[in-house]
mmCIF file of C-alpha atoms in Angstrom:
data_model
loop_
_atom_site.group_PDB
_atom_site.id
_atom_site.type_symbol
_atom_site.label_atom_id
_atom_site.label_comp_id
_atom_site.label_asym_id
_atom_site.label_seq_id
_atom_site.Cartn_x
_atom_site.Cartn_y
_atom_site.Cartn_z
ATOM 1 C CA MET A 1 -18.264 -6.087 0.054
ATOM 2 C CA PRO A 2 -17.703 -2.327 0.322
ATOM 3 C CA THR A 3 -19.388 -0.104 -2.245
ATOM 4 C CA ALA A 4 -17.667 2.858 -3.921
ATOM 5 C CA LEU A 5 -19.284 5.642 -5.931
ATOM 6 C CA ILE A 6 -16.956 7.370 -8.399
ATOM 7 C CA THR A 7 -17.786 10.455 -10.446
ATOM 8 C CA GLY A 8 -16.078 11.136 -13.754
ATOM 9 C CA ALA A 9 -15.589 7.392 -14.029
ATOM 10 C CA SER A 10 -15.686 6.980 -17.821
ATOM 11 C CA ALA A 11 -11.983 7.791 -18.366
ATOM 12 C CA GLY A 12 -8.733 8.945 -16.806
ATOM 13 C CA LEU A 13 -8.292 8.887 -13.050
ATOM 14 C CA GLY A 14 -11.956 7.993 -12.478
ATOM 15 C CA ALA A 15 -11.694 4.821 -14.554
ATOM 16 C CA GLU A 16 -8.407 3.972 -12.828
ATOM 17 C CA PHE A 17 -10.000 4.409 -9.390
ATOM 18 C CA ALA A 18 -12.730 2.023 -10.558
ATOM 19 C CA ARG A 19 -10.250 -0.621 -11.712
ATOM 20 C CA GLN A 20 -8.104 -0.518 -8.579
ATOM 21 C CA LEU A 21 -11.104 -0.603 -6.253
ATOM 22 C CA ALA A 22 -12.635 -3.488 -8.207
ATOM 23 C CA ARG A 23 -9.336 -5.331 -7.870
ATOM 24 C CA ARG A 24 -9.813 -4.918 -4.113
ATOM 25 C CA ARG A 25 -13.273 -6.513 -4.458
ATOM 26 C CA ALA A 26 -15.350 -3.349 -4.052
ATOM 27 C CA ASP A 27 -18.712 -3.098 -5.778
ATOM 28 C CA LEU A 28 -18.992 0.069 -7.845
ATOM 29 C CA ILE A 29 -21.376 2.848 -8.804
ATOM 30 C CA LEU A 30 -19.938 4.687 -11.792
ATOM 31 C CA VAL A 31 -21.078 8.203 -12.683
ATOM 32 C CA ALA A 32 -20.331 10.187 -15.854
ATOM 33 C CA ARG A 33 -22.016 12.130 -18.655
ATOM 34 C CA SER A 34 -21.186 9.725 -21.478
ATOM 35 C CA ALA A 35 -23.407 6.643 -21.377
ATOM 36 C CA ASP A 36 -21.437 4.719 -24.026
ATOM 37 C CA ALA A 37 -18.038 5.317 -22.449
ATOM 38 C CA LEU A 38 -19.436 4.523 -19.002
ATOM 39 C CA ASP A 39 -20.950 1.263 -20.227
ATOM 40 C CA ASP A 40 -17.619 0.271 -21.787
ATOM 41 C CA VAL A 41 -15.763 0.772 -18.494
ATOM 42 C CA ALA A 42 -18.504 -1.046 -16.561
ATOM 43 C CA SER A 43 -18.441 -4.038 -18.939
ATOM 44 C CA GLU A 44 -14.656 -4.244 -18.755
ATOM 45 C CA ILE A 45 -14.662 -4.235 -14.953
ATOM 46 C CA ARG A 46 -17.475 -6.775 -14.630
ATOM 47 C CA SER A 47 -15.599 -9.099 -16.980
ATOM 48 C CA ASP A 48 -12.169 -8.650 -15.408
ATOM 49 C CA TYR A 49 -13.066 -8.573 -11.717
ATOM 50 C CA GLY A 50 -16.542 -10.071 -11.303
ATOM 51 C CA VAL A 51 -17.834 -7.294 -9.046
ATOM 52 C CA ALA A 52 -21.228 -5.622 -9.224
ATOM 53 C CA VAL A 53 -21.183 -2.386 -11.240
ATOM 54 C CA GLU A 54 -24.067 0.088 -11.259
ATOM 55 C CA VAL A 55 -24.114 2.897 -13.839
ATOM 56 C CA LEU A 56 -25.535 6.397 -13.305
ATOM 57 C CA VAL A 57 -25.487 8.741 -16.296
ATOM 58 C CA ALA A 58 -25.362 12.300 -14.938
ATOM 59 C CA ASP A 59 -23.996 15.722 -15.843
ATOM 60 C CA LEU A 60 -22.839 17.258 -12.573
ATOM 61 C CA ALA A 61 -23.286 20.770 -13.942
ATOM 62 C CA VAL A 62 -27.048 20.105 -13.980
ATOM 63 C CA GLU A 63 -28.825 20.419 -10.630
ATOM 64 C CA SER A 64 -31.316 17.593 -11.230
ATOM 65 C CA ASP A 65 -28.494 15.225 -12.189
ATOM 66 C CA VAL A 66 -26.522 16.119 -9.051
ATOM 67 C CA GLU A 67 -29.629 15.359 -7.004
ATOM 68 C CA LEU A 68 -29.936 11.977 -8.748
ATOM 69 C CA VAL A 69 -26.448 11.033 -7.558
ATOM 70 C CA ALA A 70 -27.004 12.570 -4.126
ATOM 71 C CA ALA A 71 -30.170 10.498 -3.679
ATOM 72 C CA ARG A 72 -28.169 7.344 -4.398
ATOM 73 C CA LEU A 73 -25.634 8.370 -1.751
ATOM 74 C CA ARG A 74 -28.413 8.901 0.794
ATOM 75 C CA ASP A 75 -29.906 5.450 0.137
ATOM 76 C CA THR A 76 -29.639 3.551 3.425
ATOM 77 C CA SER A 77 -30.787 0.245 1.944
ATOM 78 C CA ASP A 78 -27.516 -0.124 -0.001
ATOM 79 C CA PRO A 79 -25.123 2.408 1.549
ATOM 80 C CA VAL A 80 -21.975 3.738 -0.092
ATOM 81 C CA ASP A 81 -18.736 3.246 1.843
ATOM 82 C CA LEU A 82 -16.424 5.341 -0.338
ATOM 83 C CA LEU A 83 -17.196 8.448 -2.396
ATOM 84 C CA VAL A 84 -14.647 9.576 -4.990
ATOM 85 C CA ASN A 85 -15.378 13.102 -6.225
ATOM 86 C CA ASN A 86 -13.332 12.977 -9.401
ATOM 87 C CA ALA A 87 -15.456 14.640 -12.108
ATOM 88 C CA GLY A 88 -13.916 17.773 -13.547
ATOM 89 C CA PHE A 89 -12.593 19.526 -16.620
ATOM 90 C CA GLY A 90 -10.314 22.376 -17.585
ATOM 91 C CA LEU A 91 -10.965 25.503 -19.628
ATOM 92 C CA PRO A 92 -8.736 26.382 -22.594
ATOM 93 C CA LEU A 93 -8.355 30.143 -22.121
ATOM 94 C CA GLN A 94 -7.569 32.647 -19.408
ATOM 95 C CA PHE A 95 -10.481 33.695 -17.173
ATOM 96 C CA ALA A 96 -11.483 36.913 -18.981
ATOM 97 C CA ASP A 97 -11.333 35.154 -22.364
ATOM 98 C CA ASN A 98 -13.544 32.200 -21.435
ATOM 99 C CA ASP A 99 -17.315 32.384 -21.804
ATOM 100 C CA VAL A 100 -18.665 33.186 -18.338
ATOM 101 C CA ALA A 101 -21.274 30.409 -18.704
ATOM 102 C CA ASP A 102 -18.402 27.919 -19.087
ATOM 103 C CA GLU A 103 -16.750 29.352 -15.976
ATOM 104 C CA VAL A 104 -19.986 28.929 -13.997
ATOM 105 C CA ARG A 105 -20.356 25.327 -15.196
ATOM 106 C CA HIS A 106 -16.705 24.728 -14.241
ATOM 107 C CA LEU A 107 -17.385 26.040 -10.715
ATOM 108 C CA ARG A 108 -20.536 23.951 -10.341
ATOM 109 C CA VAL A 109 -18.812 20.700 -11.267
ATOM 110 C CA HIS A 110 -15.627 21.197 -9.241
ATOM 111 C CA VAL A 111 -17.021 22.876 -6.134
ATOM 112 C CA GLU A 112 -20.816 22.812 -5.838
ATOM 113 C CA ALA A 113 -21.313 19.213 -7.012
ATOM 114 C CA SER A 114 -18.447 17.939 -4.835
ATOM 115 C CA MET A 115 -19.833 19.778 -1.794
ATOM 116 C CA ARG A 116 -23.385 18.520 -2.336
ATOM 117 C CA LEU A 117 -22.278 14.921 -2.864
ATOM 118 C CA MET A 118 -20.115 15.064 0.270
ATOM 119 C CA HIS A 119 -23.103 16.357 2.215
ATOM 120 C CA ALA A 120 -25.267 13.515 0.915
ATOM 121 C CA ALA A 121 -22.627 10.870 1.657
ATOM 122 C CA LEU A 122 -22.192 12.057 5.229
ATOM 123 C CA GLN A 123 -25.872 11.427 5.926
ATOM 124 C CA THR A 124 -25.256 7.663 5.823
ATOM 125 C CA MET A 125 -21.545 7.490 6.684
ATOM 126 C CA ARG A 126 -21.541 9.261 10.059
ATOM 127 C CA GLY A 127 -21.366 6.734 12.860
ATOM 128 C CA ARG A 128 -21.248 3.835 10.404
ATOM 129 C CA GLY A 129 -17.906 4.920 8.964
ATOM 130 C CA GLY A 130 -16.734 5.710 5.467
ATOM 131 C CA ARG A 131 -14.232 7.507 3.290
ATOM 132 C CA ILE A 132 -14.449 10.455 0.927
ATOM 133 C CA ILE A 133 -11.767 11.236 -1.639
ATOM 134 C CA ASN A 134 -11.810 14.603 -3.397
ATOM 135 C CA VAL A 135 -9.581 14.680 -6.455
ATOM 136 C CA ALA A 136 -7.928 18.095 -6.300
ATOM 137 C CA SER A 137 -4.584 19.109 -7.827
ATOM 138 C CA VAL A 138 -1.234 20.639 -6.961
ATOM 139 C CA ALA A 139 -2.709 23.624 -8.825
ATOM 140 C CA GLY A 140 -4.645 24.233 -5.613
ATOM 141 C CA PHE A 141 -1.385 25.327 -3.969
ATOM 142 C CA ILE A 142 -0.543 27.780 -6.770
ATOM 143 C CA SER A 143 -2.184 31.070 -7.726
ATOM 144 C CA ARG A 144 -3.664 30.455 -11.174
ATOM 145 C CA SER A 145 -7.167 31.333 -12.417
ATOM 146 C CA THR A 146 -10.392 29.591 -11.410
ATOM 147 C CA TYR A 147 -9.079 26.040 -11.765
ATOM 148 C CA SER A 148 -6.560 26.675 -8.998
ATOM 149 C CA ALA A 149 -9.204 28.451 -6.921
ATOM 150 C CA CYS A 150 -11.597 25.499 -7.212
ATOM 151 C CA LYS A 151 -8.903 23.003 -6.253
ATOM 152 C CA SER A 152 -7.756 25.187 -3.367
ATOM 153 C CA TRP A 153 -11.321 25.151 -2.034
ATOM 154 C CA LEU A 154 -11.424 21.352 -2.241
ATOM 155 C CA ILE A 155 -8.128 21.056 -0.373
ATOM 156 C CA GLY A 156 -9.144 23.443 2.382
ATOM 157 C CA PHE A 157 -12.568 21.914 2.828
ATOM 158 C CA SER A 158 -11.136 18.386 2.876
ATOM 159 C CA ARG A 159 -8.654 19.353 5.588
ATOM 160 C CA TRP A 160 -11.421 20.734 7.772
ATOM 161 C CA ALA A 161 -13.848 17.876 7.105
ATOM 162 C CA ASN A 162 -11.227 15.222 7.837
ATOM 163 C CA LEU A 163 -10.767 16.669 11.312
ATOM 164 C CA GLU A 164 -14.442 17.405 11.914
ATOM 165 C CA TYR A 165 -15.815 13.988 10.969
ATOM 166 C CA ALA A 166 -13.030 11.784 12.324
ATOM 167 C CA ARG A 167 -15.175 11.471 15.471
ATOM 168 C CA ASP A 168 -17.876 9.951 13.240
ATOM 169 C CA ARG A 169 -15.392 7.467 11.714
ATOM 170 C CA VAL A 170 -15.350 9.260 8.355
ATOM 171 C CA SER A 171 -12.102 10.316 6.675
ATOM 172 C CA VAL A 172 -11.858 12.941 3.941
ATOM 173 C CA THR A 173 -8.779 13.119 1.708
ATOM 174 C CA ALA A 174 -7.872 15.602 -1.034
ATOM 175 C CA VAL A 175 -5.738 13.775 -3.604
ATOM 176 C CA CYS A 176 -3.554 16.346 -5.371
ATOM 177 C CA PRO A 177 -1.782 15.008 -8.449
ATOM 178 C CA GLY A 178 0.389 17.040 -10.775
ATOM 179 C CA PHE A 179 0.426 16.562 -14.544
ATOM 180 C CA THR A 180 -0.943 13.071 -15.150
ATOM 181 C CA HIS A 181 -1.264 11.066 -18.366
ATOM 182 C CA THR A 182 -5.048 11.009 -18.959
ATOM 183 C CA SER A 183 -7.390 12.535 -21.572
ATOM 184 C CA PHE A 184 -7.766 15.714 -19.461
ATOM 185 C CA HIS A 185 -5.520 17.916 -21.587
ATOM 186 C CA GLU A 186 -6.726 16.501 -24.898
ATOM 187 C CA ARG A 187 -10.278 17.573 -24.027
ATOM 188 C CA MET A 188 -8.939 21.133 -23.801
ATOM 189 C CA GLY A 189 -7.443 20.852 -27.301
ATOM 190 C CA LEU A 190 -3.888 20.035 -26.199
ATOM 191 C CA PRO A 191 -2.663 16.843 -27.944
ATOM 192 C CA PRO A 192 0.007 14.723 -26.219
ATOM 193 C CA GLY A 193 3.372 16.431 -26.480
ATOM 194 C CA GLN A 194 1.880 19.880 -26.989
ATOM 195 C CA GLU A 195 1.000 20.696 -23.391
ATOM 196 C CA GLY A 196 4.159 22.703 -22.773
ATOM 197 C CA VAL A 197 5.179 20.458 -19.869
ATOM 198 C CA PRO A 198 8.610 18.786 -19.422
ATOM 199 C CA GLY A 199 8.510 14.995 -19.564
ATOM 200 C CA PHE A 200 9.877 14.480 -16.046
ATOM 201 C CA LEU A 201 6.801 16.189 -14.548
ATOM 202 C CA TRP A 202 4.326 13.646 -15.895
ATOM 203 C CA LEU A 203 2.801 11.029 -13.581
ATOM 204 C CA ASP A 204 1.156 7.698 -14.338
ATOM 205 C CA ALA A 205 -2.525 7.452 -13.417
ATOM 206 C CA ARG A 206 -2.015 4.054 -11.784
ATOM 207 C CA ASP A 207 0.592 5.472 -9.404
ATOM 208 C CA VAL A 208 -1.561 8.500 -8.556
ATOM 209 C CA VAL A 209 -4.561 6.344 -7.669
ATOM 210 C CA ARG A 210 -2.492 3.777 -5.760
ATOM 211 C CA GLU A 211 -0.908 6.471 -3.568
ATOM 212 C CA GLY A 212 -4.205 8.294 -3.153
ATOM 213 C CA LEU A 213 -6.004 5.180 -1.932
ATOM 214 C CA ARG A 214 -3.128 4.359 0.406
ATOM 215 C CA ASP A 215 -3.159 7.821 1.963
ATOM 216 C CA ALA A 216 -6.964 7.772 2.279
ATOM 217 C CA ALA A 217 -6.731 4.438 4.105
ATOM 218 C CA ARG A 218 -4.278 6.099 6.508
ATOM 219 C CA GLY A 219 -6.704 8.920 7.169
ATOM 220 C CA LYS A 220 -4.543 11.661 5.678
ATOM 221 C CA SER A 221 -6.335 14.897 4.811
ATOM 222 C CA VAL A 222 -4.059 15.699 1.850
ATOM 223 C CA SER A 223 -2.279 13.293 -0.495
ATOM 224 C CA ILE A 224 0.316 14.580 -2.972
ATOM 225 C CA PRO A 225 1.446 11.628 -5.089
ATOM 226 C CA SER A 226 5.172 11.531 -5.893
ATOM 227 C CA PHE A 227 8.129 13.056 -4.103
ATOM 228 C CA ARG A 228 8.788 15.539 -6.937
ATOM 229 C CA TYR A 229 5.397 17.209 -6.477
ATOM 230 C CA ARG A 230 5.661 17.239 -2.705
ATOM 231 C CA ALA A 231 8.921 19.128 -3.196
ATOM 232 C CA ILE A 232 7.289 21.516 -5.689
ATOM 233 C CA VAL A 233 4.427 22.274 -3.296
ATOM 234 C CA THR A 234 6.876 22.940 -0.459
ATOM 235 C CA LEU A 235 8.909 25.270 -2.671
ATOM 236 C CA ALA A 236 5.802 27.050 -4.006
ATOM 237 C CA ALA A 237 4.783 27.953 -0.461
ATOM 238 C CA LEU A 238 8.048 29.874 -0.077
ATOM 239 C CA LEU A 239 7.835 31.816 -3.351
ATOM 240 C CA PRO A 240 5.812 34.957 -4.090
ATOM 241 C CA ASP A 241 2.559 34.529 -6.035
ATOM 242 C CA ALA A 242 3.983 36.475 -8.991
ATOM 243 C CA VAL A 243 6.620 33.778 -9.505
ATOM 244 C CA THR A 244 4.401 30.708 -9.100
ATOM 245 C CA SER A 245 1.639 32.240 -11.224
ATOM 246 C CA GLY A 246 4.096 32.941 -14.018
ATOM 247 C CA VAL A 247 5.395 29.374 -13.990
ATOM 248 C CA ALA A 248 1.849 27.968 -13.907
ATOM 249 C CA ARG A 249 0.966 29.736 -17.167
ATOM 250 C CA ARG A 250 3.306 27.386 -19.025
ATOM 251 C CA GLY A 251 0.986 24.423 -18.604
ATOM 252 C CA ARG A 252 -2.198 23.186 -17.028
ATOM 253 C CA VAL A 253 -2.160 20.972 -13.946
#
């Protein structure tokens, strides 16, 4: 059976990636900060799908914890076939109003941890084959604060890496959802219905993950789930930054 390692797997898109991959008979390594929530997801998946589930409790803003996960990815005795870099969080205020320590932690989780885990995964995937999925966002195509900047980095790096490592039978895909029903916004203090986002823009996590896995299997470097967001990204590329940035302030993607 293939083995998949998923970060941020205790809820939201990470937990949905775990369920859909388990349904496809993949064994799992689940990574998150919350041991209790992670154990709940692991128990559910073991019971429902009968696959092996390994749990790694790690905070990817902490260097030693990132190294713990990286060491598991470099383990050649039980190699990982699919890495899903999904861990992430949003910040509630504009850049200058956030604590700079929170901004640094935000950067470490979204960019540094993803880069280091990709590097570790490639040590065992090259030649043998494998897939890497980086969960980015349509925010990466829009000029908006550090969240957009982090996601833009993930998209650009995934595009390059998908071309560079295709010769080694490794694909790298940036999955870029729009607003998706998960606990992401609630953790920023925005209860459901108070995010300032029209209802038609919301996506279902199951659809996002299904399309992301399909596009990764096809070797695509960028996956934008849903036609409406593909249209938005196309339009955003034609508009000046002042317009897209102003629209982006109305909600958080």
